[in-house]
XYZ file of C-alpha atoms in Angstrom:
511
model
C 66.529 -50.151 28.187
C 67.681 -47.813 25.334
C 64.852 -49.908 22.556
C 62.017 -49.553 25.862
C 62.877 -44.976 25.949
C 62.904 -45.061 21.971
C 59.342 -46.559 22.001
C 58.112 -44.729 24.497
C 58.932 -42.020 23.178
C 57.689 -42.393 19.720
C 54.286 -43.540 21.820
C 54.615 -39.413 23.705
C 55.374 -38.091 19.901
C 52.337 -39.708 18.763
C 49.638 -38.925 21.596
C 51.341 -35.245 21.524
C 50.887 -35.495 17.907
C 47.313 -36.759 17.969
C 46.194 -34.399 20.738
C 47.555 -31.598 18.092
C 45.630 -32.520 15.210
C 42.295 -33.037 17.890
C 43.155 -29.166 19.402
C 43.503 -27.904 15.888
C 39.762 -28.300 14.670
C 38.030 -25.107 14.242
C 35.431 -25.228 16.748
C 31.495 -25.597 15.454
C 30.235 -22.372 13.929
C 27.877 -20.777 17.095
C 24.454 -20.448 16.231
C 22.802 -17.318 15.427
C 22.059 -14.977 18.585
C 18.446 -14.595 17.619
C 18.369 -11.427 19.596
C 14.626 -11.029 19.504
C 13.689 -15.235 20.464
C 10.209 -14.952 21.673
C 8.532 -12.302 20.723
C 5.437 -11.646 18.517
C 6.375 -8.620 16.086
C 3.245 -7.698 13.727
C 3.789 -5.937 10.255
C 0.853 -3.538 9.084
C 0.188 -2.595 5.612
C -1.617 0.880 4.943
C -3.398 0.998 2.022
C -3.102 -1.560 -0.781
C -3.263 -4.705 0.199
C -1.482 -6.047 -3.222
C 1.724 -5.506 -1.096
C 1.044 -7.995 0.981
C 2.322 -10.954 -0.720
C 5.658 -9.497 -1.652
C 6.519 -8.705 1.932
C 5.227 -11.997 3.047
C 7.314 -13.833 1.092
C 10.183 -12.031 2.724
C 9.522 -13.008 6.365
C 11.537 -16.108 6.700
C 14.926 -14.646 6.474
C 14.338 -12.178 9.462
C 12.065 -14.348 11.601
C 14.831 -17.114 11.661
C 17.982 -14.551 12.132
C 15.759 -12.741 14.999
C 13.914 -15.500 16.382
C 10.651 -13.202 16.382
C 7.693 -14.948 15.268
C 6.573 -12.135 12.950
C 3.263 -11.797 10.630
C 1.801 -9.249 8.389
C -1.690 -8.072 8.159
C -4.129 -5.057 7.103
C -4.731 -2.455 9.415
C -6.999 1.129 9.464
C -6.697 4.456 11.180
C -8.270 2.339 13.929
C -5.767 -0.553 14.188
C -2.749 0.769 13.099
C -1.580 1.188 17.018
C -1.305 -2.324 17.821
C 1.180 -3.047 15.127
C 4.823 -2.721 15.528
C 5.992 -1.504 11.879
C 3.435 -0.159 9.420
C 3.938 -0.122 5.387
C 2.177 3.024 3.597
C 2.020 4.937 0.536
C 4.077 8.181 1.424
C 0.891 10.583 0.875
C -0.530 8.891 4.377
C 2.516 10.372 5.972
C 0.857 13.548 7.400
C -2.139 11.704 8.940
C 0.031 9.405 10.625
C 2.342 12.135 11.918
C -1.222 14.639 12.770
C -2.298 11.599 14.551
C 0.935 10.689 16.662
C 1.380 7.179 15.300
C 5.276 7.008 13.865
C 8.385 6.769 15.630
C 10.764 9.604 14.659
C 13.640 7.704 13.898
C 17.126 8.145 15.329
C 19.727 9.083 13.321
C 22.297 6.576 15.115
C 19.626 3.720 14.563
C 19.678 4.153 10.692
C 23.958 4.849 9.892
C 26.533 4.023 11.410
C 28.011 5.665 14.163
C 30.841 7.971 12.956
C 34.832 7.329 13.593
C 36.186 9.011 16.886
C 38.463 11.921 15.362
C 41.253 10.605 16.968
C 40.951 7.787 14.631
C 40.507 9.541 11.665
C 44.209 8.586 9.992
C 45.872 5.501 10.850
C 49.442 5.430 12.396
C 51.175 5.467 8.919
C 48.973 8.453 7.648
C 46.457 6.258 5.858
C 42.716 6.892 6.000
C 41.076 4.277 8.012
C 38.206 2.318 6.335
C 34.544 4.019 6.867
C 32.422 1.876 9.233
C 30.443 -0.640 7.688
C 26.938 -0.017 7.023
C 24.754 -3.167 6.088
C 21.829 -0.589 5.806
C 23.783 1.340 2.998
C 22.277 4.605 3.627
C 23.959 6.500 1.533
C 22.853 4.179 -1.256
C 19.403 5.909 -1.474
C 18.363 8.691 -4.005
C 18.512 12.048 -2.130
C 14.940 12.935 -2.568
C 14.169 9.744 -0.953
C 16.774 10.207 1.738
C 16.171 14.042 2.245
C 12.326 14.617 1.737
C 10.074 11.586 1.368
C 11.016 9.897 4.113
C 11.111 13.000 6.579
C 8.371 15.559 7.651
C 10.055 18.520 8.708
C 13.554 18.237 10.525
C 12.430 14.389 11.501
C 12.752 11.487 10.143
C 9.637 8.754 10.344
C 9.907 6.236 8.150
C 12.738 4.487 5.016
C 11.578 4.172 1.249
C 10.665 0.300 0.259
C 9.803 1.719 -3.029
C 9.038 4.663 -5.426
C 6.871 5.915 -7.773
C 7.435 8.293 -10.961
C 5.654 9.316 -14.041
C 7.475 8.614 -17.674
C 6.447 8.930 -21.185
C 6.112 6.369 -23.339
C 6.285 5.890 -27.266
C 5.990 3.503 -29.799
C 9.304 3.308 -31.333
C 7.985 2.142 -35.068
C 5.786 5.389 -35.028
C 9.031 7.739 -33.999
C 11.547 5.233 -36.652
C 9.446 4.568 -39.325
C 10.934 6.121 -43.101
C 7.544 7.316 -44.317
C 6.791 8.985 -40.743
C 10.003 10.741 -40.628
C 10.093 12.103 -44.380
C 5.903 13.136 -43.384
C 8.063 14.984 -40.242
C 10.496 16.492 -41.924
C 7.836 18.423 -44.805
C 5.618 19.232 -42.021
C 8.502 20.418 -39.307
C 8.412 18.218 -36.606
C 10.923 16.393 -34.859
C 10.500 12.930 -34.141
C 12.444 12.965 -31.068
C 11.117 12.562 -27.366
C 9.773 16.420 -26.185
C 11.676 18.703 -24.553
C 9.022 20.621 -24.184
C 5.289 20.035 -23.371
C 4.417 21.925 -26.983
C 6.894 19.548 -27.995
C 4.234 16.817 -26.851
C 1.412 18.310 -28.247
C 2.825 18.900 -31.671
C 3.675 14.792 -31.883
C 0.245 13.943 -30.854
C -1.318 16.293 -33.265
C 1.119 14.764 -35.958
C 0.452 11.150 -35.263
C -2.627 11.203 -35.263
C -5.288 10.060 -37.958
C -1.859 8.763 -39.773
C -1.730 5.314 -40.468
C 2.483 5.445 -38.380
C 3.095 2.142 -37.696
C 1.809 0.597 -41.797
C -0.813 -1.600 -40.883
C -3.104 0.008 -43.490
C -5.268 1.548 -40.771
C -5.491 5.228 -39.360
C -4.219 5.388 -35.641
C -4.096 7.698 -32.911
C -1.258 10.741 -31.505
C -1.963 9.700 -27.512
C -4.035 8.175 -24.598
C -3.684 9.210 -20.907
C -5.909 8.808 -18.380
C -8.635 11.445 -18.791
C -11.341 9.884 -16.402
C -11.904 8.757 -13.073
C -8.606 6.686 -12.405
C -8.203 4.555 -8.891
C -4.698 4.873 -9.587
C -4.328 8.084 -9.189
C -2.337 8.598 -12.939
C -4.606 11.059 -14.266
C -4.409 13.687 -11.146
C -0.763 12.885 -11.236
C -0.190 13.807 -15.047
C -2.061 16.708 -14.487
C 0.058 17.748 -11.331
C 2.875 17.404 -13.818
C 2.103 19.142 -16.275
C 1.289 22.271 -13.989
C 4.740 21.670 -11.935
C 6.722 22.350 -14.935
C 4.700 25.635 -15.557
C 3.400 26.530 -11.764
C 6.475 25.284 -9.553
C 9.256 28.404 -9.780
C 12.689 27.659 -9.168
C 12.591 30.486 -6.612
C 9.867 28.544 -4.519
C 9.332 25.489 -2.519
C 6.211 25.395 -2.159
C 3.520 24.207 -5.443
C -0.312 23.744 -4.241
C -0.243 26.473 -1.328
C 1.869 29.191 -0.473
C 3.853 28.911 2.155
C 2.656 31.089 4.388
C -1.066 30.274 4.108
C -3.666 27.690 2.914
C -5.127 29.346 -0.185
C -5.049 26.812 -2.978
C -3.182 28.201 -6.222
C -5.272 25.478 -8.326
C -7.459 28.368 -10.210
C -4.499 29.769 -10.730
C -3.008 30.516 -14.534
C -0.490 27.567 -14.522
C -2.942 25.228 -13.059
C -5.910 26.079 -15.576
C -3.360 26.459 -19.203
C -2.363 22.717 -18.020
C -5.334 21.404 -17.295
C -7.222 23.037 -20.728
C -3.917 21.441 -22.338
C -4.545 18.087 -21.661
C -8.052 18.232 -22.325
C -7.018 19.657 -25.917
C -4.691 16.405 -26.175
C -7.942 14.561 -26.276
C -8.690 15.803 -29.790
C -5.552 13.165 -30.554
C -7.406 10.488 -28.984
C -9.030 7.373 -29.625
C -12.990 8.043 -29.528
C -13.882 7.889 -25.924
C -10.666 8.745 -24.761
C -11.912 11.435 -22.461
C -13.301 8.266 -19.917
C -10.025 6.747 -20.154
C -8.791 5.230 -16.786
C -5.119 4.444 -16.926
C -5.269 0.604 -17.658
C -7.773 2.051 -20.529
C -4.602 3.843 -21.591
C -2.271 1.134 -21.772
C -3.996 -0.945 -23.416
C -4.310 1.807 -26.529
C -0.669 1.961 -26.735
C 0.011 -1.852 -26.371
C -2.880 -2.426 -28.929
C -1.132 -0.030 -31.606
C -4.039 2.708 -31.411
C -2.135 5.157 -30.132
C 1.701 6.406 -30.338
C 1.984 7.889 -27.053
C 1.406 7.491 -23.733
C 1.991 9.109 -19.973
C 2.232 6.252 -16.964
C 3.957 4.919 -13.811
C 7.266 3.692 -14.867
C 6.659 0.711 -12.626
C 3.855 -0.368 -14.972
C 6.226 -0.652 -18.083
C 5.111 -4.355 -18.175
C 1.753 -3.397 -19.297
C 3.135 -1.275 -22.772
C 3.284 -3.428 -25.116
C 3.123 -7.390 -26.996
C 6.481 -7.292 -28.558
C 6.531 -4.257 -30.527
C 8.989 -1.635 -29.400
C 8.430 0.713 -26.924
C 10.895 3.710 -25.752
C 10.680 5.740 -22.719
C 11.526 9.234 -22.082
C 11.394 11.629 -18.971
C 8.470 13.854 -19.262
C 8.803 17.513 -20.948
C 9.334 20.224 -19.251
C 7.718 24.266 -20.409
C 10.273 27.743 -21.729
C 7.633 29.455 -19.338
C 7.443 29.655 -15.369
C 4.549 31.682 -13.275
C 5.884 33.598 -10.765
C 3.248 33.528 -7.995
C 4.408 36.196 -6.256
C 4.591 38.860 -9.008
C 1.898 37.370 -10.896
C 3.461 37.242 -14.304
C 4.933 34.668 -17.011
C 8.520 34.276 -16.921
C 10.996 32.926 -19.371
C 13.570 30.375 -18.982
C 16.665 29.478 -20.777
C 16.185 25.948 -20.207
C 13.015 24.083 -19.783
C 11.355 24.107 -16.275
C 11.323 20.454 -15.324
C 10.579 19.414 -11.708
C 9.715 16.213 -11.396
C 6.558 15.478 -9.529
C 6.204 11.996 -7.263
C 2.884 11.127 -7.138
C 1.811 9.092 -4.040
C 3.742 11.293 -1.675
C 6.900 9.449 -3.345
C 5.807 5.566 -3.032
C 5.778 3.407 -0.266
C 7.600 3.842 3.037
C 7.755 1.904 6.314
C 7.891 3.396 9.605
C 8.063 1.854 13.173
C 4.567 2.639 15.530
C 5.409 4.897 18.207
C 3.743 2.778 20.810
C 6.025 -0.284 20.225
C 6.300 -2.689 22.994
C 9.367 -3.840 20.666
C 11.430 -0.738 19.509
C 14.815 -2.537 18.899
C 12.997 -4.959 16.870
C 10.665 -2.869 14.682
C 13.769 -1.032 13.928
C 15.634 -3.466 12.753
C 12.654 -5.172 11.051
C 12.188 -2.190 9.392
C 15.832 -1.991 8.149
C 15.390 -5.249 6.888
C 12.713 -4.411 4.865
C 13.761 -1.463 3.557
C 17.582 -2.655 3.014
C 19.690 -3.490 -0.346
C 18.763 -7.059 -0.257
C 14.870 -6.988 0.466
C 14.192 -4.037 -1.345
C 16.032 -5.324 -4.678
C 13.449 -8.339 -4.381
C 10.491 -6.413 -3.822
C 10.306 -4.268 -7.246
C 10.173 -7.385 -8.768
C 7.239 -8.697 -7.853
C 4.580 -8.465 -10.491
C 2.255 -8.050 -8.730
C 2.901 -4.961 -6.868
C 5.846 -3.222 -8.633
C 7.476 0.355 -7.542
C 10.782 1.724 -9.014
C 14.034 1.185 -6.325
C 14.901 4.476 -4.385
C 18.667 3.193 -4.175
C 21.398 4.399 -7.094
C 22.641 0.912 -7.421
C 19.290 -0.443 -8.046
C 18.342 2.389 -10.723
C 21.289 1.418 -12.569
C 20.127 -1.969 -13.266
C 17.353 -0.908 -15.107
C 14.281 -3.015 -15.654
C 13.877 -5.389 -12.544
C 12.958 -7.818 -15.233
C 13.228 -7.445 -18.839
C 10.932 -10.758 -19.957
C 8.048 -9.059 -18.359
C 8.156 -6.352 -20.473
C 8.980 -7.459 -23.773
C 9.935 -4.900 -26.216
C 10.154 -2.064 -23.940
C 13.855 -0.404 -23.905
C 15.747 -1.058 -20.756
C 18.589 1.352 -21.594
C 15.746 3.922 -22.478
C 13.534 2.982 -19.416
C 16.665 3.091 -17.099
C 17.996 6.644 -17.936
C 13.803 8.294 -17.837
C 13.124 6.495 -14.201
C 17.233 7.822 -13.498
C 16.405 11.271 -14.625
C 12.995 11.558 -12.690
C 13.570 9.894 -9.467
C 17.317 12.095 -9.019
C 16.192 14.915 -10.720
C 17.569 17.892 -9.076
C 14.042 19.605 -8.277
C 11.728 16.906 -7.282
C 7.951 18.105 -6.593
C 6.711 15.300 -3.972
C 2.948 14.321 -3.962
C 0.431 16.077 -1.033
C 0.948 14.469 1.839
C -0.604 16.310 4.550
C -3.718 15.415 6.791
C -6.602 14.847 4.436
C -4.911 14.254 1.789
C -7.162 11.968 0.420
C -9.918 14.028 0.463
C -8.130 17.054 -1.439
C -7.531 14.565 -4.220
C -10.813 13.304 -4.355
C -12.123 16.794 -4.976
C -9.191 16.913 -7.738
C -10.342 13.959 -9.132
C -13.836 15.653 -9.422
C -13.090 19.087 -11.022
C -10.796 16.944 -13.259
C -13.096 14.366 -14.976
C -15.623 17.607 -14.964
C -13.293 19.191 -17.132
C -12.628 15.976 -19.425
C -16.390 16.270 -19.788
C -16.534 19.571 -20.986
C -17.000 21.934 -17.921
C -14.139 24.851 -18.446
C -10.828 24.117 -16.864
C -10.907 27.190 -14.896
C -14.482 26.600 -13.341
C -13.733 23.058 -12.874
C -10.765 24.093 -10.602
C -12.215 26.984 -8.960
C -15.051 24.364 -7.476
C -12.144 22.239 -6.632
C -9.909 25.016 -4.879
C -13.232 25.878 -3.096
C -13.938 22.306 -1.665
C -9.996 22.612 -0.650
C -11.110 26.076 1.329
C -13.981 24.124 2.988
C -11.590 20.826 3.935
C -8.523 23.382 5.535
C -11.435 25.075 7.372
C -12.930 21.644 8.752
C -9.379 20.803 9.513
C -7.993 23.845 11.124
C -6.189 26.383 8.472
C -3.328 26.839 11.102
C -2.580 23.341 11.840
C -2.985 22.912 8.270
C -0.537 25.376 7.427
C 1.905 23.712 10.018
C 1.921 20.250 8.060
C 1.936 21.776 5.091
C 5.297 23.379 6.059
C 6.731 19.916 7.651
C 6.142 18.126 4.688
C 8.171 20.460 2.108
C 10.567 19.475 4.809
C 13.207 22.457 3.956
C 10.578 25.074 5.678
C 10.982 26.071 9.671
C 8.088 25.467 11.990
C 7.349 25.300 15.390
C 8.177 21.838 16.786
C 4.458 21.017 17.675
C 1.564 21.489 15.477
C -1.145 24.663 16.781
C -4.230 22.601 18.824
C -6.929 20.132 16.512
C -9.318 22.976 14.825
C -7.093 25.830 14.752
């Protein structure tokens, strides 16, 4: 009896036993919620197209966590209302706004909901841990955060990428022994310019000197002088009048703020316009119809030791030979606009300027059938992870708009062989956080009123005098506000400084 209760006992200790080690499995991981399953969520890209294959190669992560069949396509002013998200170069962000197609985005859809202030020390005194924040929001460069991606007091859209103008130089023509002891008798500095005389005193110097000892007589600089699809040339011109136009007093740069009368015939606008023309004395020969891929090439060729570009385009400098970047100069001398006179300064006036309206944004259409889901696509795209990816596509590269990312430099240092990533990383640093940052029109039109920029420009790189050449263009600005509607004009010109107040609602279409 006692051997037939031992055994089955030992039988109960090893079922009980069994059923623990069955009980104690972790249960299958669940499958993702797929909170969007079923629905059709279209992407629209505004503008270049050459985006398009970056994004689309990021669509697989989202569409399979979501479970929304997503796809990306081109769209117009006519289509863009039957996408859900739209990608667009920040200087569209005024049209879209004047024509009622973004979202304004809510604050509580972009960062995380704040603590309860009841929370706000744990019971043994200890600060609790902030709430988590996949989006990282903090993470992006305040003129990003605070001004490109907002018009006025409302936010439509996050950064995917930005845009900024550096200059570039051939390190052999700033190192070499026989160029610096030629520097020294003749008093210049071979250092990158503080100044934008600094600039044109290195041009003058390099050029016609044989700098970099092949035997042959080079060049001092190329920039893009002529008509320029990318935009380059209107945007080192911008620059260059920034430093000397933009007062530290003032937020405003092309207009006043209190009415649309273009300051472009202005003195700042016509000394740094005739200045850049001068620079083409220190040219190649036919440097004056120099587009910027014209440009590059003379610096990556060795005819030239200097050169003004996107900083995204760094893989385009040079073969091998050694390239260093610096943040453009900035001028001793300020107009004020209001007392019409030159001022001084004790340190150089350097805003930096953001062509493009700042780079490329994406915002969520307004007349969504999806909301929730073009939000969070949208986060997607413009969060850490995607965003990272993106500015490393060759094919379409911007600069990241997060501090993390602008730390790591060059998004790949193989595709631009010789240029300085230590160099290249502080200049795009410097311009992008800068603590006066000048962003790119972006108002209704815009591409129109740099069109007619574009025109008075090239005129003046022909050899029409800077100051006619941009009184015809601030004329064809009068005509375009007119068309438009000076008031309503006036309005978006306010929202998109973004620090101005205005009405919430623009004045009627022709006003």
């Amino acid at each position: 009896m006692s051997r037939m209760r031992r055994r089955s006992g030992g039988l109960i200790i090893l079922a009980l036993g069994l059923a623990g080690c069955f009980g104690s499995e972790t249960p299958p991981a669940e499958a993702p919620k797929q909170p969007f399953r079923g629905m059709k969520v279209v992407a629209g890209v505004l503008g270049d197209r050459g985006i398009l294959a970056g994004l689309e190669s990021q669509r697989g992560e989202w569409a399979a966590s979501s479970g929304a069949d997503l796809t990306f396509r081109e769209v117009d002013a006519e289509s863009i209302k039957s996408v859900d998200i739209v990608v667009f170069p920040g200087e569209r962000m005024g049209e879209l706004v004047d024509g009622d197609v973004l979202l304004a985005l809510p604050d509580d859809a972009i960062r995380p909901a704040p603590r309860p202030a009841e929370a706000e020390s744990t019971k043994d005194g200890a600060t609790p841990e902030p709430p988590p924040d996949p989006f990282a929001f903090k993470e992006i460069v305040p003129a990003y955060r605070d001004v490109v991606t907002k018009y006025g007091d409302r936010r439509y859209a996050l950064p995917l990428g930005g845009t900024g103008l550096v200059l570039a130089f051939r390190r052999d023509a700033f190192d070499r022994a026989e160029n610096r002891a030629a520097a020294k008798a003749a008093g210049t500095k071979l250092e990158p310019p503080k100044t934008w005389e600094d600039l044109d005193a290195l041009a003058r110097f390099f050029h016609g000197r044989d700098w970099d000892g092949d035997g042959k007589a080079d060049s001092g600089i190329a920039l893009a002088w002529g008509a320029d699809p990318e935009g380059v040339g209107d945007a080192t011109f911008l620059a260059r009048a920034a430093s000397l136009g933009q007062h530290r007093d003032q937020y405003s740069f092309l207009f006043p703020s209190d009415r649309m009368e273009p300051r472009l015939a202005s003195p700042p606008f016509v000394e740094a316009l005739q200045k850049l023309i001068d620079l083409t004395k220190f040219a190649p020969p036919g440097a004056a119809k120099f587009d910027a891929d014209a440009a590059r090439s003379a610096l990556r060729s060795g005819k030239t030791a200097l050169l003004i570009d996107r900083a995204e385009r760094a893989s385009t400098w040079s073969e091998g030979k050694a390239v260093g970047v610096a943040v453009l100069p900035g001028s001793e001398r300020v107009y004020n606009p209001d007392r019409k006179v030159w001022e001084s300064s004790t340190s150089p006036n350097r805003p930096a300027y953001l062509p493009h309206g700042g780079g490329w944004l994406v915002g969520v259409v307004g007349s969504t059938q999806h909301r929730d889901a073009a939000i969070d696509l949208a986060k997607y795209l413009a969060g850490p992870d995607v965003t990272s990816r993106l500015r490393a596509e060759k094919a379409f590269p911007m600069l990241a708009t997060r501090t993390p990312q602008l730390g790591a430099g060059l998004p790949d240092p193989k595709s631009a062989p010789g240029v300085e990533p230590r160099s290249w990383s502080d200049a795009v640093d410097r311009t992008l956080q800068a603590v006066r940052v000048v962003v790119g029109l972006r108002i209704p039109g815009t591409e129109g009123y740099l069109a007619d920029l574009t025109k008075g420009r090239v005129a003046a790189a022909e050899g029409q005098p800077a100051e006619q050449a941009l009184k015809s263009v601030a004329d064809a600005w009068d005509a375009r506000t007119k068309s438009l509607g000076p008031k309503r004009q006036l309005w978006h010109y306010r929202r998109s400084l973004v620090r101005l107040v205005t009405a919430p609602e623009p004045p009627p279409r022709g006003e």
